[in-house]
mmCIF file of C-alpha atoms in Angstrom:
data_model
loop_
_atom_site.group_PDB
_atom_site.id
_atom_site.type_symbol
_atom_site.label_atom_id
_atom_site.label_comp_id
_atom_site.label_asym_id
_atom_site.label_seq_id
_atom_site.Cartn_x
_atom_site.Cartn_y
_atom_site.Cartn_z
ATOM 1 C CA MET A 1 68.314 -4.556 27.819
ATOM 2 C CA LEU A 2 66.535 -7.924 27.816
ATOM 3 C CA GLY A 3 63.230 -7.084 27.701
ATOM 4 C CA LEU A 4 62.453 -7.183 31.714
ATOM 5 C CA PRO A 5 61.752 -3.736 33.622
ATOM 6 C CA ALA A 6 64.780 -2.152 34.858
ATOM 7 C CA HIS A 7 64.906 -3.349 38.682
ATOM 8 C CA VAL A 8 64.962 -6.801 37.600
ATOM 9 C CA ARG A 9 68.282 -8.300 38.836
ATOM 10 C CA VAL A 10 67.451 -12.261 38.799
ATOM 11 C CA CYS A 11 66.567 -14.291 36.375
ATOM 12 C CA LEU A 12 64.795 -17.494 37.220
ATOM 13 C CA PHE A 13 63.668 -20.413 34.983
ATOM 14 C CA ASP A 14 61.748 -23.867 34.680
ATOM 15 C CA LEU A 15 63.922 -26.103 32.877
ATOM 16 C CA ASP A 16 61.166 -29.007 30.480
ATOM 17 C CA GLY A 17 59.817 -26.613 27.538
ATOM 18 C CA VAL A 18 61.754 -23.331 28.877
ATOM 19 C CA LEU A 19 65.582 -24.122 28.723
ATOM 20 C CA THR A 20 65.069 -27.860 27.432
ATOM 21 C CA ARG A 21 62.927 -29.425 24.685
ATOM 22 C CA THR A 22 61.713 -32.207 27.169
ATOM 23 C CA ALA A 23 58.613 -31.469 27.256
ATOM 24 C CA LYS A 24 56.943 -33.268 24.978
ATOM 25 C CA VAL A 25 59.261 -36.241 25.996
ATOM 26 C CA HIS A 26 57.634 -35.773 30.042
ATOM 27 C CA ALA A 27 54.304 -35.701 28.279
ATOM 28 C CA ALA A 28 55.147 -39.383 26.019
ATOM 29 C CA ALA A 29 56.299 -41.059 29.223
ATOM 30 C CA TRP A 30 52.804 -39.610 30.789
ATOM 31 C CA LYS A 31 50.806 -41.159 28.345
ATOM 32 C CA GLU A 32 52.307 -44.348 27.972
ATOM 33 C CA MET A 33 52.030 -44.793 31.977
ATOM 34 C CA PHE A 34 48.555 -43.288 32.484
ATOM 35 C CA ASP A 35 47.491 -45.284 29.243
ATOM 36 C CA SER A 36 48.586 -48.782 30.841
ATOM 37 C CA TYR A 37 47.598 -47.868 33.843
ATOM 38 C CA LEU A 38 44.231 -46.785 33.097
ATOM 39 C CA ARG A 39 43.362 -49.982 30.420
ATOM 40 C CA ASP A 40 44.460 -52.659 32.819
ATOM 41 C CA ARG A 41 41.872 -51.139 35.472
ATOM 42 C CA ALA A 42 39.012 -50.639 32.737
ATOM 43 C CA THR A 43 39.754 -54.133 32.081
ATOM 44 C CA ARG A 44 39.673 -55.442 35.713
ATOM 45 C CA GLU A 45 36.848 -53.224 36.304
ATOM 46 C CA GLY A 46 34.976 -53.736 32.751
ATOM 47 C CA THR A 47 34.314 -49.886 32.395
ATOM 48 C CA GLU A 48 35.258 -48.366 28.930
ATOM 49 C CA PHE A 49 39.328 -47.176 28.540
ATOM 50 C CA VAL A 50 39.547 -43.689 28.401
ATOM 51 C CA PRO A 51 43.422 -42.703 27.718
ATOM 52 C CA PHE A 52 45.587 -39.799 28.579
ATOM 53 C CA ASP A 53 45.358 -36.511 26.303
ATOM 54 C CA ALA A 54 48.975 -36.052 26.513
ATOM 55 C CA VAL A 55 47.654 -32.402 25.055
ATOM 56 C CA ASP A 56 45.093 -31.564 27.349
ATOM 57 C CA ASP A 57 45.465 -33.331 30.267
ATOM 58 C CA TYR A 58 49.635 -32.837 30.568
ATOM 59 C CA ASP A 59 48.634 -29.126 31.063
ATOM 60 C CA GLU A 60 45.738 -29.057 33.229
ATOM 61 C CA TYR A 61 47.069 -31.369 35.603
ATOM 62 C CA VAL A 62 50.893 -32.799 35.268
ATOM 63 C CA ASP A 63 52.753 -30.476 33.600
ATOM 64 C CA GLY A 64 54.845 -28.102 35.922
ATOM 65 C CA ARG A 65 53.358 -30.269 38.821
ATOM 66 C CA PRO A 66 56.193 -32.778 41.331
ATOM 67 C CA ARG A 67 55.442 -36.175 39.818
ATOM 68 C CA GLU A 68 53.647 -37.333 42.445
ATOM 69 C CA ASP A 69 51.265 -34.556 42.720
ATOM 70 C CA GLY A 70 50.062 -34.614 38.796
ATOM 71 C CA VAL A 71 49.498 -38.145 39.699
ATOM 72 C CA ARG A 72 47.209 -37.310 42.131
ATOM 73 C CA THR A 73 45.775 -34.547 40.355
ATOM 74 C CA PHE A 74 44.822 -36.287 37.001
ATOM 75 C CA LEU A 75 43.054 -39.563 38.834
ATOM 76 C CA ALA A 76 41.230 -37.362 40.302
ATOM 77 C CA ALA A 77 39.924 -35.732 38.031
ATOM 78 C CA ARG A 78 39.166 -39.202 37.339
ATOM 79 C CA GLY A 79 37.653 -40.516 40.177
ATOM 80 C CA VAL A 80 40.879 -42.256 41.187
ATOM 81 C CA HIS A 81 41.928 -42.465 44.220
ATOM 82 C CA LEU A 82 45.133 -44.578 45.738
ATOM 83 C CA PRO A 83 47.405 -45.201 48.668
ATOM 84 C CA GLU A 84 49.919 -43.047 48.766
ATOM 85 C CA GLY A 85 52.570 -45.687 49.373
ATOM 86 C CA ALA A 86 56.340 -45.061 49.378
ATOM 87 C CA PRO A 87 59.108 -43.078 47.617
ATOM 88 C CA ASP A 88 60.460 -46.164 46.922
ATOM 89 C CA ASP A 89 57.849 -48.505 45.552
ATOM 90 C CA PRO A 90 58.725 -50.397 42.541
ATOM 91 C CA PRO A 91 57.245 -49.270 39.012
ATOM 92 C CA GLU A 92 54.633 -52.068 39.038
ATOM 93 C CA THR A 93 52.867 -51.234 42.845
ATOM 94 C CA GLU A 94 49.283 -49.715 42.814
ATOM 95 C CA THR A 95 50.274 -46.380 44.313
ATOM 96 C CA VAL A 96 50.843 -42.965 43.687
ATOM 97 C CA ASN A 97 54.619 -43.236 44.140
ATOM 98 C CA GLY A 98 54.428 -46.338 42.240
ATOM 99 C CA LEU A 99 53.368 -44.600 39.232
ATOM 100 C CA GLY A 100 55.359 -41.967 40.082
ATOM 101 C CA ASN A 101 58.787 -44.285 39.592
ATOM 102 C CA ARG A 102 56.621 -46.091 36.490
ATOM 103 C CA LYS A 103 56.523 -42.611 34.823
ATOM 104 C CA ASN A 104 60.245 -41.903 35.995
ATOM 105 C CA GLY A 105 61.667 -44.596 34.527
ATOM 106 C CA LEU A 106 60.106 -43.982 31.328
ATOM 107 C CA VAL A 107 61.511 -40.824 31.017
ATOM 108 C CA LEU A 108 64.906 -41.694 31.824
ATOM 109 C CA ARG A 109 64.657 -44.189 29.143
ATOM 110 C CA ARG A 110 63.417 -41.686 26.589
ATOM 111 C CA ILE A 111 66.177 -39.364 27.691
ATOM 112 C CA ARG A 112 68.947 -42.067 27.202
ATOM 113 C CA GLU A 113 67.837 -42.778 24.269
ATOM 114 C CA ASP A 114 67.327 -39.478 22.534
ATOM 115 C CA GLY A 115 69.344 -37.257 24.347
ATOM 116 C CA VAL A 116 68.897 -33.934 25.803
ATOM 117 C CA GLU A 117 68.312 -30.680 23.058
ATOM 118 C CA PRO A 118 68.531 -27.305 24.842
ATOM 119 C CA TYR A 119 66.542 -24.035 22.967
ATOM 120 C CA GLU A 120 69.160 -22.079 21.521
ATOM 121 C CA GLY A 121 66.870 -18.869 21.978
ATOM 122 C CA SER A 122 67.027 -19.638 25.044
ATOM 123 C CA VAL A 123 70.704 -20.496 25.501
ATOM 124 C CA ARG A 124 71.250 -16.742 23.706
ATOM 125 C CA PHE A 125 68.861 -15.324 26.287
ATOM 126 C CA VAL A 126 70.867 -16.691 29.336
ATOM 127 C CA HIS A 127 74.223 -15.838 28.096
ATOM 128 C CA ALA A 128 72.560 -12.203 27.433
ATOM 129 C CA ALA A 129 71.954 -12.087 30.613
ATOM 130 C CA ARG A 130 74.769 -13.438 32.692
ATOM 131 C CA ASP A 131 76.490 -10.815 30.143
ATOM 132 C CA ALA A 132 74.334 -7.866 31.615
ATOM 133 C CA GLY A 133 74.914 -8.938 35.037
ATOM 134 C CA LEU A 134 71.950 -10.990 36.391
ATOM 135 C CA ARG A 135 71.938 -13.631 38.391
ATOM 136 C CA CYS A 136 70.256 -16.959 36.650
ATOM 137 C CA ALA A 137 68.561 -19.972 38.868
ATOM 138 C CA VAL A 138 67.176 -22.885 37.291
ATOM 139 C CA VAL A 139 63.596 -23.693 39.290
ATOM 140 C CA SER A 140 62.169 -27.726 38.322
ATOM 141 C CA SER A 141 59.398 -30.169 39.674
ATOM 142 C CA SER A 142 61.850 -32.512 37.948
ATOM 143 C CA ALA A 143 64.296 -34.724 40.143
ATOM 144 C CA ASN A 144 66.192 -35.453 37.008
ATOM 145 C CA CYS A 145 67.025 -31.845 36.811
ATOM 146 C CA ARG A 146 70.734 -31.897 36.981
ATOM 147 C CA ASP A 147 70.908 -35.063 34.381
ATOM 148 C CA VAL A 148 68.968 -33.318 32.423
ATOM 149 C CA LEU A 149 71.335 -30.221 32.638
ATOM 150 C CA ALA A 150 74.606 -31.958 32.122
ATOM 151 C CA ALA A 151 72.654 -34.201 28.549
ATOM 152 C CA ALA A 152 72.261 -30.624 27.368
ATOM 153 C CA GLY A 153 75.475 -29.013 27.692
ATOM 154 C CA ILE A 154 73.802 -25.892 30.283
ATOM 155 C CA GLU A 155 74.498 -26.895 33.269
ATOM 156 C CA ASP A 156 77.067 -23.914 34.019
ATOM 157 C CA LEU A 157 75.201 -21.404 33.147
ATOM 158 C CA PHE A 158 73.253 -21.163 36.399
ATOM 159 C CA GLU A 159 74.995 -20.557 40.438
ATOM 160 C CA GLU A 160 71.668 -22.107 42.005
ATOM 161 C CA ARG A 161 69.432 -25.405 41.076
ATOM 162 C CA ILE A 162 66.144 -25.601 43.002
ATOM 163 C CA ASP A 163 64.427 -28.985 41.762
ATOM 164 C CA GLY A 164 62.781 -32.121 42.740
ATOM 165 C CA VAL A 165 65.439 -33.244 45.064
ATOM 166 C CA VAL A 166 66.025 -30.360 46.988
ATOM 167 C CA ALA A 167 62.121 -29.047 47.882
ATOM 168 C CA HIS A 168 62.127 -32.742 49.709
ATOM 169 C CA GLU A 169 64.801 -32.438 51.343
ATOM 170 C CA ARG A 170 63.738 -28.640 52.193
ATOM 171 C CA GLY A 171 59.769 -30.029 52.597
ATOM 172 C CA LEU A 172 59.035 -26.833 49.533
ATOM 173 C CA ARG A 173 55.261 -27.800 48.385
ATOM 174 C CA GLY A 174 55.347 -27.738 44.360
ATOM 175 C CA LYS A 175 54.338 -25.890 41.870
ATOM 176 C CA PRO A 176 51.826 -24.190 41.558
ATOM 177 C CA ALA A 177 52.745 -22.389 45.143
ATOM 178 C CA PRO A 178 55.477 -20.233 44.965
ATOM 179 C CA ASP A 179 58.032 -22.258 47.408
ATOM 180 C CA THR A 180 60.619 -23.492 44.966
ATOM 181 C CA TYR A 181 60.812 -19.929 43.545
ATOM 182 C CA LEU A 182 60.842 -18.492 46.687
ATOM 183 C CA GLU A 183 63.552 -20.469 47.805
ATOM 184 C CA ALA A 184 65.388 -19.507 44.256
ATOM 185 C CA ALA A 185 65.437 -16.035 44.965
ATOM 186 C CA ARG A 186 66.276 -16.343 48.595
ATOM 187 C CA ARG A 187 69.474 -18.212 47.821
ATOM 188 C CA LEU A 188 70.277 -15.509 44.957
ATOM 189 C CA GLY A 189 69.613 -12.953 47.811
ATOM 190 C CA THR A 190 67.152 -10.758 45.731
ATOM 191 C CA ASP A 191 63.413 -10.393 46.524
ATOM 192 C CA PRO A 192 60.987 -11.575 44.894
ATOM 193 C CA ALA A 193 59.886 -8.100 43.492
ATOM 194 C CA ASP A 194 63.371 -7.856 41.707
ATOM 195 C CA ALA A 195 63.420 -11.143 40.121
ATOM 196 C CA ALA A 196 61.517 -12.475 36.621
ATOM 197 C CA VAL A 197 59.993 -15.701 36.508
ATOM 198 C CA PHE A 198 60.148 -17.959 33.107
ATOM 199 C CA GLU A 199 58.035 -20.660 32.764
ATOM 200 C CA ASP A 200 55.966 -22.561 30.011
ATOM 201 C CA ALA A 201 53.201 -24.527 32.403
ATOM 202 C CA LEU A 202 50.699 -23.156 33.787
ATOM 203 C CA ALA A 203 51.107 -23.847 36.921
ATOM 204 C CA GLY A 204 54.672 -22.694 36.747
ATOM 205 C CA VAL A 205 52.935 -19.409 35.871
ATOM 206 C CA GLU A 206 50.348 -19.387 38.657
ATOM 207 C CA ALA A 207 53.867 -19.675 40.928
ATOM 208 C CA GLY A 208 55.320 -17.061 39.896
ATOM 209 C CA ARG A 209 52.441 -14.628 40.555
ATOM 210 C CA ALA A 210 51.379 -16.381 43.575
ATOM 211 C CA GLY A 211 54.907 -15.135 44.680
ATOM 212 C CA ARG A 212 54.186 -11.302 43.992
ATOM 213 C CA PHE A 213 57.768 -11.971 40.927
ATOM 214 C CA GLY A 214 58.823 -8.534 39.578
ATOM 215 C CA VAL A 215 57.582 -9.847 35.957
ATOM 216 C CA VAL A 216 56.495 -13.726 34.795
ATOM 217 C CA VAL A 217 57.328 -14.792 30.969
ATOM 218 C CA GLY A 218 54.786 -17.157 29.918
ATOM 219 C CA VAL A 219 57.167 -19.713 26.716
ATOM 220 C CA ASP A 220 53.903 -20.580 24.673
ATOM 221 C CA ARG A 221 55.587 -24.176 23.033
ATOM 222 C CA VAL A 222 52.401 -25.454 22.399
ATOM 223 C CA GLY A 223 49.747 -22.530 21.184
ATOM 224 C CA GLN A 224 48.684 -22.038 24.912
ATOM 225 C CA ALA A 225 49.062 -17.966 25.213
ATOM 226 C CA ASP A 226 45.604 -17.009 26.326
ATOM 227 C CA GLN A 227 45.820 -19.482 29.243
ATOM 228 C CA LEU A 228 49.250 -18.956 29.670
ATOM 229 C CA ARG A 229 48.169 -15.066 29.903
ATOM 230 C CA ALA A 230 44.871 -16.029 32.473
ATOM 231 C CA HIS A 231 47.075 -18.314 34.684
ATOM 232 C CA GLY A 232 49.512 -15.433 35.807
ATOM 233 C CA ALA A 233 51.611 -14.433 32.512
ATOM 234 C CA ASP A 234 52.691 -10.744 32.381
ATOM 235 C CA VAL A 235 54.532 -11.039 29.101
ATOM 236 C CA VAL A 236 54.359 -14.650 26.875
ATOM 237 C CA VAL A 237 56.656 -15.042 24.231
ATOM 238 C CA ARG A 238 56.797 -18.648 22.043
ATOM 239 C CA ASP A 239 60.782 -18.115 22.526
ATOM 240 C CA LEU A 240 62.814 -16.536 24.690
ATOM 241 C CA ALA A 241 65.449 -14.964 21.578
ATOM 242 C CA GLU A 242 62.044 -12.669 21.109
ATOM 243 C CA LEU A 243 63.087 -10.437 24.606
ATOM 244 C CA LEU A 244 66.540 -10.442 22.940
ATOM 245 C CA GLU A 245 64.859 -9.227 19.199
ATOM 246 C CA SER A 246 62.640 -6.288 21.408
ATOM 247 C CA ARG A 247 65.490 -4.299 22.610
#
């Protein structure tokens, strides 16, 4: 009745880009942070400034990953390797944590100024899933997950929240490792084979495939349906409402 295999009993949703219209906000904050850093570094070293691509670089190196992993992965692709630093490094510090904190400040500012809007089709689907007796959880790499859910007015739709804060506390690896999704399934008392993963990030669908979940639904907001399938999506839709319409 939900466009899912009949044995699915649990739905595990990514946040940014699946439930809320915040993926573009994150991409813009990443670009602002990386461009500022890369420009300063190029000036210091007398090299060419090559800006961060908010589509290709974001999808390949950053989207869906924990913040520090995103910093580390993208900079490594540019041949830049920074010290890790400490979690409370100031945003001006030239460390992985410092740049991550700089990005976090930028995205929080944008969320405060612009607010958070949920995807109407996703909200409809979550309500339909709950009405059908399925249990629902949010699985996000963001440490700001709870604030975003509250700002979007959808926090009460989910029984569990596995986010960047929980992952840090429990030592869970971030996406594309399946750890956070497996933890959500465990907390909801189901085998991964009986759970559906909903993701818009390439790293996220890789996590769903690696965890051997019953079905991985790729949500294509930016025209990357082929890449989502290649990275592990069983089904690709542009909006979760399409699954309801397929009944």
